[in-house]
Coordinates of C-alpha atoms in Angstrom, one line a residue:
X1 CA 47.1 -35.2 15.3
X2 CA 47.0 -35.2 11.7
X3 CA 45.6 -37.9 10.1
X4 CA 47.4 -39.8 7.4
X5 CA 45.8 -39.6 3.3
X6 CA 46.0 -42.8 1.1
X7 CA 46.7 -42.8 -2.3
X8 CA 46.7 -45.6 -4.4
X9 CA 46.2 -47.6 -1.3
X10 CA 49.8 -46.9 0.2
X11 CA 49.6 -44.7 3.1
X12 CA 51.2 -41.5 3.2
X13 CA 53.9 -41.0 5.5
X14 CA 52.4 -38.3 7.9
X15 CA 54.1 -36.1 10.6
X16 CA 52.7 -35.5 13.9
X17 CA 52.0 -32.7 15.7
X18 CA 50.4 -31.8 19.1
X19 CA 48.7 -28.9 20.1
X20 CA 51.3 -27.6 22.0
X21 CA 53.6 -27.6 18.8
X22 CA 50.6 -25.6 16.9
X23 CA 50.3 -22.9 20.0
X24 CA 54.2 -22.2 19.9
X25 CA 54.1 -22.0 15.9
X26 CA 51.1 -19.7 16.2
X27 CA 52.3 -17.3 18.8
X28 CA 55.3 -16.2 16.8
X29 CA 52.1 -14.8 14.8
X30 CA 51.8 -12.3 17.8
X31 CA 55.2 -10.0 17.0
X32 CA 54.3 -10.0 13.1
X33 CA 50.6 -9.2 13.9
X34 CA 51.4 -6.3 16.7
X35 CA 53.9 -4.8 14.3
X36 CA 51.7 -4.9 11.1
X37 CA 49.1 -3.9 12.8
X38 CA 50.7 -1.0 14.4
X39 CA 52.3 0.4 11.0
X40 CA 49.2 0.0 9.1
X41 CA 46.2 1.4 11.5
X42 CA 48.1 3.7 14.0
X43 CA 51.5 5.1 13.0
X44 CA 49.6 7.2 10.6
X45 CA 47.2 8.5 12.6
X46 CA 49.9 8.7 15.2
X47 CA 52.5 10.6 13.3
X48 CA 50.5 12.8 11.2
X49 CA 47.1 13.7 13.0
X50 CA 48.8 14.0 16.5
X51 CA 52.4 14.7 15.7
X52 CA 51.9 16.8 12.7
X53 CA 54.2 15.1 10.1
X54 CA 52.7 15.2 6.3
X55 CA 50.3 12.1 6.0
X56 CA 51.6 11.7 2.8
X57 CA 55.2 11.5 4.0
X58 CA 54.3 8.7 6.6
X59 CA 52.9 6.5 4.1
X60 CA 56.2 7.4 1.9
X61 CA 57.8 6.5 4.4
X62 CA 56.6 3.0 4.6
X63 CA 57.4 3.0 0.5
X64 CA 60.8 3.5 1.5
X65 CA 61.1 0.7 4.0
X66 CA 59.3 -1.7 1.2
X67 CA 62.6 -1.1 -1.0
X68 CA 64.7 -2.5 1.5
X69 CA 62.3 -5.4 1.9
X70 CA 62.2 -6.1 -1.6
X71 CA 65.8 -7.2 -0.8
X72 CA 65.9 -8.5 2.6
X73 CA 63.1 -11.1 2.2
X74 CA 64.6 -12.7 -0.2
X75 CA 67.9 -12.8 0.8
X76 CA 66.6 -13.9 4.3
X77 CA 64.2 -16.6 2.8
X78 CA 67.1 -17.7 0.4
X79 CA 69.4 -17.9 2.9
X80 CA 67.4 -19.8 5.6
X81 CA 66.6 -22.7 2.9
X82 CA 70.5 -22.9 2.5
X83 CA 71.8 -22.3 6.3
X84 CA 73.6 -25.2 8.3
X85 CA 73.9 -25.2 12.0
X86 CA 73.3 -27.4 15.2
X87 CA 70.3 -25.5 15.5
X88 CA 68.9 -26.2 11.7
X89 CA 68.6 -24.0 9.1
X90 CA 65.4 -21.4 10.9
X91 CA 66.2 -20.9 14.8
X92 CA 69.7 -19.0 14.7
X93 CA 67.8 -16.4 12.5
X94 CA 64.9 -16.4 14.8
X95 CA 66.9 -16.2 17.9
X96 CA 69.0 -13.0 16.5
X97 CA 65.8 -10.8 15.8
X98 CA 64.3 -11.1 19.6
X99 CA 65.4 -8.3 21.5
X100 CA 66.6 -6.0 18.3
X101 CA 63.0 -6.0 17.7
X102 CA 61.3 -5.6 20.5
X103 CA 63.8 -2.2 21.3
X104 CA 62.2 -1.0 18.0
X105 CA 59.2 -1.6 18.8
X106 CA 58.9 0.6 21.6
X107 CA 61.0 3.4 19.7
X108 CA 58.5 3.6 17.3
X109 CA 55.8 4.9 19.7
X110 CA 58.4 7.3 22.1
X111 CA 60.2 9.5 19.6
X112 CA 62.6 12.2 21.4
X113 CA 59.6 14.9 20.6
X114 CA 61.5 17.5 22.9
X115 CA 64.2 17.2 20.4
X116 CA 62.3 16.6 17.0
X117 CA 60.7 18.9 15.0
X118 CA 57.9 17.9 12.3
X119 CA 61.2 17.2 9.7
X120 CA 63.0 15.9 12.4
X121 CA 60.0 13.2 13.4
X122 CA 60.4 12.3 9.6
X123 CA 63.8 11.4 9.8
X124 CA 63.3 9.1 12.7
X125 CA 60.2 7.9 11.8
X126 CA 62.2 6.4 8.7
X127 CA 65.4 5.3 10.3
X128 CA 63.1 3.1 12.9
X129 CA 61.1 1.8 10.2
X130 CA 63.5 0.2 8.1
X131 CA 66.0 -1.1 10.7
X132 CA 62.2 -2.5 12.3
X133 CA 61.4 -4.0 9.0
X134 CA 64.7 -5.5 8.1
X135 CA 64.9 -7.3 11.7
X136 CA 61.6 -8.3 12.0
X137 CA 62.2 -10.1 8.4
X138 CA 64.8 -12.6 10.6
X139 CA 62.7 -13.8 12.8
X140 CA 58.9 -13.7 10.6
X141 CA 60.4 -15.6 7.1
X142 CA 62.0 -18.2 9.0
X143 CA 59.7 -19.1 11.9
X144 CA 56.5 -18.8 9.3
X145 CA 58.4 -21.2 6.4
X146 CA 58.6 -24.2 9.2
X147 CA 54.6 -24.5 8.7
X148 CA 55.3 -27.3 5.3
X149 CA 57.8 -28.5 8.1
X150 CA 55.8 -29.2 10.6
X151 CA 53.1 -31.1 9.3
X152 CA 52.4 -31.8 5.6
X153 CA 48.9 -33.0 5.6
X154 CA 46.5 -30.8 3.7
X155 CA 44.4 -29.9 6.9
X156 CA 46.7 -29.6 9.2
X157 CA 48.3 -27.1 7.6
X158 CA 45.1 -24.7 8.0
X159 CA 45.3 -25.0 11.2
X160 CA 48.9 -24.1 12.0
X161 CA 48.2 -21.1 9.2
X162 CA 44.8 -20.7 11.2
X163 CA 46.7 -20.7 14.7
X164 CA 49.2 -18.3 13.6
X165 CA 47.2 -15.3 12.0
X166 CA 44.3 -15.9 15.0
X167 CA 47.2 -15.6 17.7
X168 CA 48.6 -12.1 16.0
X169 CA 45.0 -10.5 15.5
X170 CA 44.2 -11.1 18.9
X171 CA 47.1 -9.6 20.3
X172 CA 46.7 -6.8 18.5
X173 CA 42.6 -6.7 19.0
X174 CA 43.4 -6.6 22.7
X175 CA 46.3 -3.7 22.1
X176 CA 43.2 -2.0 20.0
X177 CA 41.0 -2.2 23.0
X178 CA 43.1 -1.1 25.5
X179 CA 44.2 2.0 23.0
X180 CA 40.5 3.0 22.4
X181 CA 38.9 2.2 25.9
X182 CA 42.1 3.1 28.3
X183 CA 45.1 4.8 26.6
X184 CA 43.0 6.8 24.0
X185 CA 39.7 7.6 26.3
X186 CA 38.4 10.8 26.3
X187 CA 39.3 12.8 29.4
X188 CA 38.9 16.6 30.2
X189 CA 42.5 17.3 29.5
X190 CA 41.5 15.4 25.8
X191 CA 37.7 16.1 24.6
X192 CA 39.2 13.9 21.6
X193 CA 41.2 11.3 23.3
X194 CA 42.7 10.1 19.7
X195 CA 45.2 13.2 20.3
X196 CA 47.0 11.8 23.6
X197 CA 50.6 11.7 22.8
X198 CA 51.6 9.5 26.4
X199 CA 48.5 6.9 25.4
X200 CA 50.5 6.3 21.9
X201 CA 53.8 5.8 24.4
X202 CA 52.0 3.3 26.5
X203 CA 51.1 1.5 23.8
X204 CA 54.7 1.3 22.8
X205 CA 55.7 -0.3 26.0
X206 CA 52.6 -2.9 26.0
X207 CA 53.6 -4.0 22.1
X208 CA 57.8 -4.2 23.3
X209 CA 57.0 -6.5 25.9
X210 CA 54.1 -8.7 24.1
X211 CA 56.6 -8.9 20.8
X212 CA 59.2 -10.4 23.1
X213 CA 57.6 -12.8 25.2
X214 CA 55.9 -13.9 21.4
X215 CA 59.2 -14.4 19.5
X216 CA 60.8 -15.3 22.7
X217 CA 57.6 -18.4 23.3
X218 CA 57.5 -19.7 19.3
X219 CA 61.4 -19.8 19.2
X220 CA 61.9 -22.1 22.3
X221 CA 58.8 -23.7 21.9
X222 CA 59.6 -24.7 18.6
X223 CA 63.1 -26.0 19.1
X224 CA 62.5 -29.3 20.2
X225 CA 61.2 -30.2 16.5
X226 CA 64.8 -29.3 15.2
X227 CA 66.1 -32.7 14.8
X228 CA 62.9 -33.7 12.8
X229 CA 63.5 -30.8 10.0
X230 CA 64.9 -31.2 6.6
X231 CA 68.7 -30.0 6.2
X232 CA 70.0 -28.9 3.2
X233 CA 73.0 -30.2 1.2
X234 CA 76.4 -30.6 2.3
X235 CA 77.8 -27.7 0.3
X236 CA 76.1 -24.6 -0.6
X237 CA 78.5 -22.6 -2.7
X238 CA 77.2 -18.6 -2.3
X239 CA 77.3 -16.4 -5.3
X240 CA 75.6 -13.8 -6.7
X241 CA 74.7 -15.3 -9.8
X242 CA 73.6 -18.4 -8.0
X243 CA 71.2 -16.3 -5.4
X244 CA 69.3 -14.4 -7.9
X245 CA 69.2 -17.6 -10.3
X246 CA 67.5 -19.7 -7.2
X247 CA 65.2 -17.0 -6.3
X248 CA 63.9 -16.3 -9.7
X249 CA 63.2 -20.1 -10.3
X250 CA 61.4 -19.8 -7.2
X251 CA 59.4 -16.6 -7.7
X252 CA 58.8 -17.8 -11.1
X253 CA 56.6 -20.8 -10.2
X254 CA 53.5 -21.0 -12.0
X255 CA 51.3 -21.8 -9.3
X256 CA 52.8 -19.2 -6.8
X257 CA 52.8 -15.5 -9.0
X258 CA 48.7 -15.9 -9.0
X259 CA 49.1 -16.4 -5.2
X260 CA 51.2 -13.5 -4.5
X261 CA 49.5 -11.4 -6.9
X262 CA 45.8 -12.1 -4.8
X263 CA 48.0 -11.8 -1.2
X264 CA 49.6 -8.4 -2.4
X265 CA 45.5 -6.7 -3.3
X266 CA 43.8 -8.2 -0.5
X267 CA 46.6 -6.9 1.8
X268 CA 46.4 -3.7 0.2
X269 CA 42.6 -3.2 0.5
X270 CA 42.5 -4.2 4.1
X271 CA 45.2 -2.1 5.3
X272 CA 43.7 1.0 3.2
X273 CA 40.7 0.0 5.2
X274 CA 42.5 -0.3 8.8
X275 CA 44.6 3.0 8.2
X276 CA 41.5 5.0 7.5
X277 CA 39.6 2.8 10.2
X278 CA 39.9 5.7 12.8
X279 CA 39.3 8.1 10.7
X280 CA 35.9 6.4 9.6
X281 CA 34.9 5.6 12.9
X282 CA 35.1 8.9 14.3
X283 CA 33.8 11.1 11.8
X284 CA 32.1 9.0 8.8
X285 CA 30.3 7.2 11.6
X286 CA 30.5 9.7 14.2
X287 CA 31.2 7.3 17.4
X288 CA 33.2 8.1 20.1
X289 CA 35.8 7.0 21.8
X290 CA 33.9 4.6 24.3
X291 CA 32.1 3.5 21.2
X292 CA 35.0 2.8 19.5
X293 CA 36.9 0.6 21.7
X294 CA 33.8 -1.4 21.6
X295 CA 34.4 -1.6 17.8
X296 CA 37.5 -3.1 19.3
X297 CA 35.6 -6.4 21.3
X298 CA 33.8 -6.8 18.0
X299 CA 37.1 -7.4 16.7
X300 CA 38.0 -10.2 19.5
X301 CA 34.7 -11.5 18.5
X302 CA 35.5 -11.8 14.9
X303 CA 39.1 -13.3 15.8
X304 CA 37.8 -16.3 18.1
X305 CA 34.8 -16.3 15.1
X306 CA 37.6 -16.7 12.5
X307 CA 39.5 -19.3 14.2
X308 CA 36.4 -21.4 14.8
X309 CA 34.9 -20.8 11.8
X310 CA 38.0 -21.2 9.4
X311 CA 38.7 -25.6 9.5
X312 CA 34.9 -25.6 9.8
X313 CA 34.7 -24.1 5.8
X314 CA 37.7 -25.6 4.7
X315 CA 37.7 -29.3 5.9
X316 CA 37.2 -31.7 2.9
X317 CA 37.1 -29.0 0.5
X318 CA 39.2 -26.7 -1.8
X319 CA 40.8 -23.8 0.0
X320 CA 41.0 -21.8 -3.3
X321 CA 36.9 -22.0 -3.3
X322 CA 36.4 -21.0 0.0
X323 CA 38.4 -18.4 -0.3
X324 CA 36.7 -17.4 -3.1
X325 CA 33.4 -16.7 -1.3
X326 CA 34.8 -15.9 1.5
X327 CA 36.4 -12.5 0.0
X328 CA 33.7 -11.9 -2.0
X329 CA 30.8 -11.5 0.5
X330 CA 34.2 -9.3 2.5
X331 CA 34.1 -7.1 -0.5
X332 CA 30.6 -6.7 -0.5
X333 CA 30.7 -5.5 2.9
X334 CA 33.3 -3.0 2.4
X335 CA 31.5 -1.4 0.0
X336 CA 27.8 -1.1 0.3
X337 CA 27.3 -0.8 3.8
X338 CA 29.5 2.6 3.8
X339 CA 27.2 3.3 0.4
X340 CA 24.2 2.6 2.0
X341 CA 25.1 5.5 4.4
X342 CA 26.6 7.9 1.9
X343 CA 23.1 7.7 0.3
X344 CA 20.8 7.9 3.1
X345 CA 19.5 3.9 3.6
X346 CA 21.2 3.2 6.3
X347 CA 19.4 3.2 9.7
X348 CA 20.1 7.2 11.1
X349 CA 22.4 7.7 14.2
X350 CA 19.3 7.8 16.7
X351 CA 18.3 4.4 15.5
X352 CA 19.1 1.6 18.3
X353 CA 19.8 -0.9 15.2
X354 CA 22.9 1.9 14.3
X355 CA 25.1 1.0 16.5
X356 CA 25.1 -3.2 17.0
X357 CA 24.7 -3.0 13.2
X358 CA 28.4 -1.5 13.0
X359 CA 29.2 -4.0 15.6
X360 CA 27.6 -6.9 13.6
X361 CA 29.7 -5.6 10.8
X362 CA 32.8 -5.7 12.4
X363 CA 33.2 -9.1 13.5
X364 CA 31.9 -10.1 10.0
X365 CA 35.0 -8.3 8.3
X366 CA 37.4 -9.7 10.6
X367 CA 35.9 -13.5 11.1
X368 CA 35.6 -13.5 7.1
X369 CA 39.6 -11.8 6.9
X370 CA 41.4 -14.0 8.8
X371 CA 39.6 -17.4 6.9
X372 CA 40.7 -15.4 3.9
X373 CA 44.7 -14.8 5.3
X374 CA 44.6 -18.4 6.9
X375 CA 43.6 -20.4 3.8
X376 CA 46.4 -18.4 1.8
X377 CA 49.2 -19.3 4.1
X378 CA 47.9 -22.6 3.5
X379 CA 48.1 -22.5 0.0
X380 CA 51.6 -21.1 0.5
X381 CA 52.5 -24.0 2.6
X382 CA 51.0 -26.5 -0.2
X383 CA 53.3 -24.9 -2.9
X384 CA 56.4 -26.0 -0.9
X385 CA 56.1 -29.7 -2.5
X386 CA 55.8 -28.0 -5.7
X387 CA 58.9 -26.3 -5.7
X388 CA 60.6 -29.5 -4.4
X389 CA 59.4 -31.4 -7.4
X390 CA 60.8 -28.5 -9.6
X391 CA 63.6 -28.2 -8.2
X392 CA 64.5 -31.2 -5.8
X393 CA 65.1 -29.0 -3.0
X394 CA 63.3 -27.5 0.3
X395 CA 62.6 -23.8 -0.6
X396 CA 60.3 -23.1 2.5
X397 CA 62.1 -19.9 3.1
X398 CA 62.1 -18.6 0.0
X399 CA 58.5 -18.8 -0.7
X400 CA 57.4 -17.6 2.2
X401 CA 60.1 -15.0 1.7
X402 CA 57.7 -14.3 -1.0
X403 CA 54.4 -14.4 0.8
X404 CA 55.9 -12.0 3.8
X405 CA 57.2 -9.4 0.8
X406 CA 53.8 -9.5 -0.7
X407 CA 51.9 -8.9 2.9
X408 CA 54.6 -5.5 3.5
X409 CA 54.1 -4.2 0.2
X410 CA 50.1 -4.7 0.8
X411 CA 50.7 -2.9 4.4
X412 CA 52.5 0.0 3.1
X413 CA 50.9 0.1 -0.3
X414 CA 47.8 0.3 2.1
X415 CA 48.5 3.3 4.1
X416 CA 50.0 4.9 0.8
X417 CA 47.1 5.0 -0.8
X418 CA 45.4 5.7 2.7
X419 CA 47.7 8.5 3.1
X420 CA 47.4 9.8 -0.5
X421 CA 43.0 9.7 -0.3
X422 CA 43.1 11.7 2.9
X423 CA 45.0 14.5 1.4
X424 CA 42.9 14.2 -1.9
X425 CA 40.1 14.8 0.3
X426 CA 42.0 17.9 2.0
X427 CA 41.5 16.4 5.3
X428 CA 42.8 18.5 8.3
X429 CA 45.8 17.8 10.1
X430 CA 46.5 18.2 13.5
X431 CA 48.8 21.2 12.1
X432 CA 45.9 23.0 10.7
X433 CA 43.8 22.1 14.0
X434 CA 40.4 22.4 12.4
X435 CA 36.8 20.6 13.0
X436 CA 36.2 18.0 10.1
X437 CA 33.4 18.6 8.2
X438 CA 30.4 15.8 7.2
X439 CA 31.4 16.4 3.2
X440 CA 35.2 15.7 4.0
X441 CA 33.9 12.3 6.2
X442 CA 31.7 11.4 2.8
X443 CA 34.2 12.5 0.5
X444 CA 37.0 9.7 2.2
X445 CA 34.3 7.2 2.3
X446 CA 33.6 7.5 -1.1
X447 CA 37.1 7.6 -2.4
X448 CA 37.9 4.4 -0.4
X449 CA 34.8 2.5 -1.9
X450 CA 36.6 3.2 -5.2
X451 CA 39.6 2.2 -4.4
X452 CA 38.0 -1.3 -3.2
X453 CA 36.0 -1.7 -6.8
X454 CA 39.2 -1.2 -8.5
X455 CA 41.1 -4.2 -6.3
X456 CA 38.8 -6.7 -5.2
X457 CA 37.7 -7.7 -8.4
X458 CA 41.1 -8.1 -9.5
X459 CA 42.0 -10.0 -6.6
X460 CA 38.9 -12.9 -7.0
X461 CA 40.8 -13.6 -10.6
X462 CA 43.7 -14.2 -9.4
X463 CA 42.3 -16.7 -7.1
X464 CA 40.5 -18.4 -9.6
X465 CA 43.9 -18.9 -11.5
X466 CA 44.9 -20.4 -8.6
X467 CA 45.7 -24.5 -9.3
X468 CA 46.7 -26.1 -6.0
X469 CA 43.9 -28.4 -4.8
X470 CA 43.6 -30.9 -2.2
X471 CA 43.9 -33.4 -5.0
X472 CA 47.0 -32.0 -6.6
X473 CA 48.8 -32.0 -3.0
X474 CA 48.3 -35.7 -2.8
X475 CA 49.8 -36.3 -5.8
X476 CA 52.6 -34.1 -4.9
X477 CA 53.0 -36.0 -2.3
X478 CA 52.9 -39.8 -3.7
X479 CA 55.4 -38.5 -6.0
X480 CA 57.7 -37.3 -3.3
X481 CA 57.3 -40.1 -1.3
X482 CA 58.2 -42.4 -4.4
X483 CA 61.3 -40.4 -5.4
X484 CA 59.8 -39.4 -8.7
X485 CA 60.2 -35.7 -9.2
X486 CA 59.1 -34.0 -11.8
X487 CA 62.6 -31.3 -12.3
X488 CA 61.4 -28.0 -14.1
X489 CA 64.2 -25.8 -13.6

């Protein structure tokens, strides 16, 4: 239960949640984190080493699908804020995207190959991906923006955030696992397991039916708090004019564009990280397929890690400083133990530290990511009282319409560049069917350590610009409570 804050000596009026309540917000995490993860570590890989199509055009595809997105969050976000039904202003999106979805998901992984060719595979690949994005945006704008809903003590709101991007990273740690260690193992029919078109299949199947039971869990789970959520006027009079006003306002806030600015880079180094994560793996690192998939339980370490560790950090203190350190010892990792490699300090492949000190690696950049993701959804949730003192509305939807566009353009930014550094680096396709050479493994490596020193800085000054605190929230919150708004626009 969340605990009420005093300010002034008058109580805060708090709203209570139970732990069921915080399980069925954070499994609608699930379909978003399956998806995501899906588009940014294994389509590429998928679609370009195994199924031939140009690396580069896969991650223009996912370019393509961001222009769509740069209209349907918003509209969905805006729209949500506005919407009047018996079922509140989220579910009736929610409920709409469930089985759409899910059929998407598991045409992603089972193209018609007998009747594709490479240009063909293209066309599809980009037909799926948008309809895929566009749906998914129904159900993951809506069911995320009830978080300021649900509870509005500072805390509390870590953990829902914290519930939510734990739940989708395990799901799609365990989908990892199973890809590496079942679906993806190396077998005499496939020395390199990694090239198994019916394993890519399977793992179209598993993700359908997870993403549906997910959306299916959070939507019905969560419909019993209906009645408690805010509605919005009477009237809503839909224009045009009015839209694009509203969502500029919105977009506009001072304390939000540093936000989305920090979400947008960190999203973009991490999924430039997990498209090229295979690649590394196998040939920077030179592990196998078994060795691999135990990469994968290093993962599921660093998820449980993350979700212990993360209202550990961030109880009674700032969530913009935690992240802070938090991203900056991530960065560190990211680029000087690859370095340490490239230049010969790191323990050699014989070496029985090589191999647990990958591991031990991997479930810091995981534990250390999701604190990082959790405490920004936080932050996102805190700017909701914000925007209501601006504006003297509820604009959940709209800034976490905001948040979601910022985490797709970091995905497909992500395997963009990902996409763009492998064919810099002339790496072989599974067209040209060629070993890959050491230089080509060190050339990636190197590239990608660049590309992080470019956008991590970057991202820690955005942070720092930052200006929601625990202490701002509760005066946000007296002031609410009071009926004394502050009107900005």
């Amino acid at each position: 239960m969340s605990r009420p804050d005093e300010i002034a000596g008058e109580p805060i009026k708090s709203i209570q949640i139970g732990p069921l309540t915080r399980m069925a917000y954070g499994t609608g995490g699930i379909a978003g984190g399956v998806i995501s993860a899906g588009l940014s570590m294994f389509v590429l890989l998928y679609y370009s080493r195994v199924l031939g199509v140009s690396a580069g055009l896969v991650g223009t595809v996912l370019a393509i699908a961001l222009c769509f997105d740069a209209l349907s969050d918003p509209l969905v976000g805006y729209a949500s804020d506005k919407f009047r039904s018996r079922w509140g202003r989220r579910h009736p999106f929610m409920y709409f995207a469930i089985l759409p979805v899910s059929l998407l998901v598991y045409l992603l992984w089972n193209p018609p190959l007998e009747l594709l060719d490479s240009h063909g595979l293209y066309i599809y690949l980009l037909c799926v991906v948008v309809s895929l994005r566009l749906l998914l945006t129904a159900f993951e704008v809506p069911s995320t923006a009830l978080n300021p809903e649900l509870s509005n003590d500072y805390d509390e709101r870590t953990q829902l955030a914290n519930y939510r991007v734990c739940a989708g990273w395990a799901a799609s740690t365990m989908l990892a696992l199973l890809l590496y260690g079942y679906w993806l193992r190396d077998t005499p029919e496939y020395p390199d397991g990694l090239l198994n078109v019916a394993g890519y299949e399977q793992l179209g199947l598993a993700s359908a039916i997870i993403v549906l039971v997910a959306m299916l869990v959070c939507s019905i789970g969560l419909h019993s708090r209906i009645p408690s959520f805010k509605q919005p006027a009477e009237k809503h009079y839909w224009t045009v004019r009015g839209t694009l006003r509203g969502l500029i306002k919105a977009y506009s806030e001072p304390t939000l564009v540093p936000l989305l600015a920090a979400s947008v880079l960190i999203a973009i180094a991490f999924s430039t990280s997990g498209a090229t994560q295979v690649y590394t793996f196998s040939y920077f690192w030179e592990l196998n397929s078994a060795e691999i998939s135990g990469l994968m339980m290093a993962w599921g370490v660093g998820v449980v890690l993350g979700f212990v560790v993360t209202p550990l950090v961030s109880r009674g203190r700032d969530k913009r400083r935690v992240v802070i350190v938090m991203l900056a010892i991530l960065a560190l990792e990211e680029i000087c133990f690859p370095g340490l490699r490239i230049v010969g300090m790191f323990p050699p492949t014989d070496s029985v530290l090589y191999y647990p000190l990958i591991f031990l690696l991997t479930i810091i950049q995981m534990a250390f990511y999701l604190v990082v993701v959790a405490m920004l959804a936080s932050m996102m949730a805190d700017v909701a009282e914000i925007r209501e003192l601006a504006s003297g509305e509820r604009e959940e939807g709209t800034i976490y319409s905001a948040q979601m566009l910022t985490l797709k353009t970091g995905s497909a930014l992500g395997v963009w560049i990902a996409g763009f550094v492998l064919e810099l680096v002339a790496f072989p396709t599974a067209v040209e069917a060629i070993a890959v050479a050491p230089e080509t493994a060190h050339n990636l490596v190197l590239t990608l350590i660049l590309v992080y020193l470019a956008i991590y800085p970057i991202a820690l000054v955005c942070i720092w610009r930052i200006r929601v605190s625990r202490a701002s929230h509760r005066i946000n919150l007296e002031q609410l409570q009071l009926g004394h708004p502050v009107s900005r626009d």
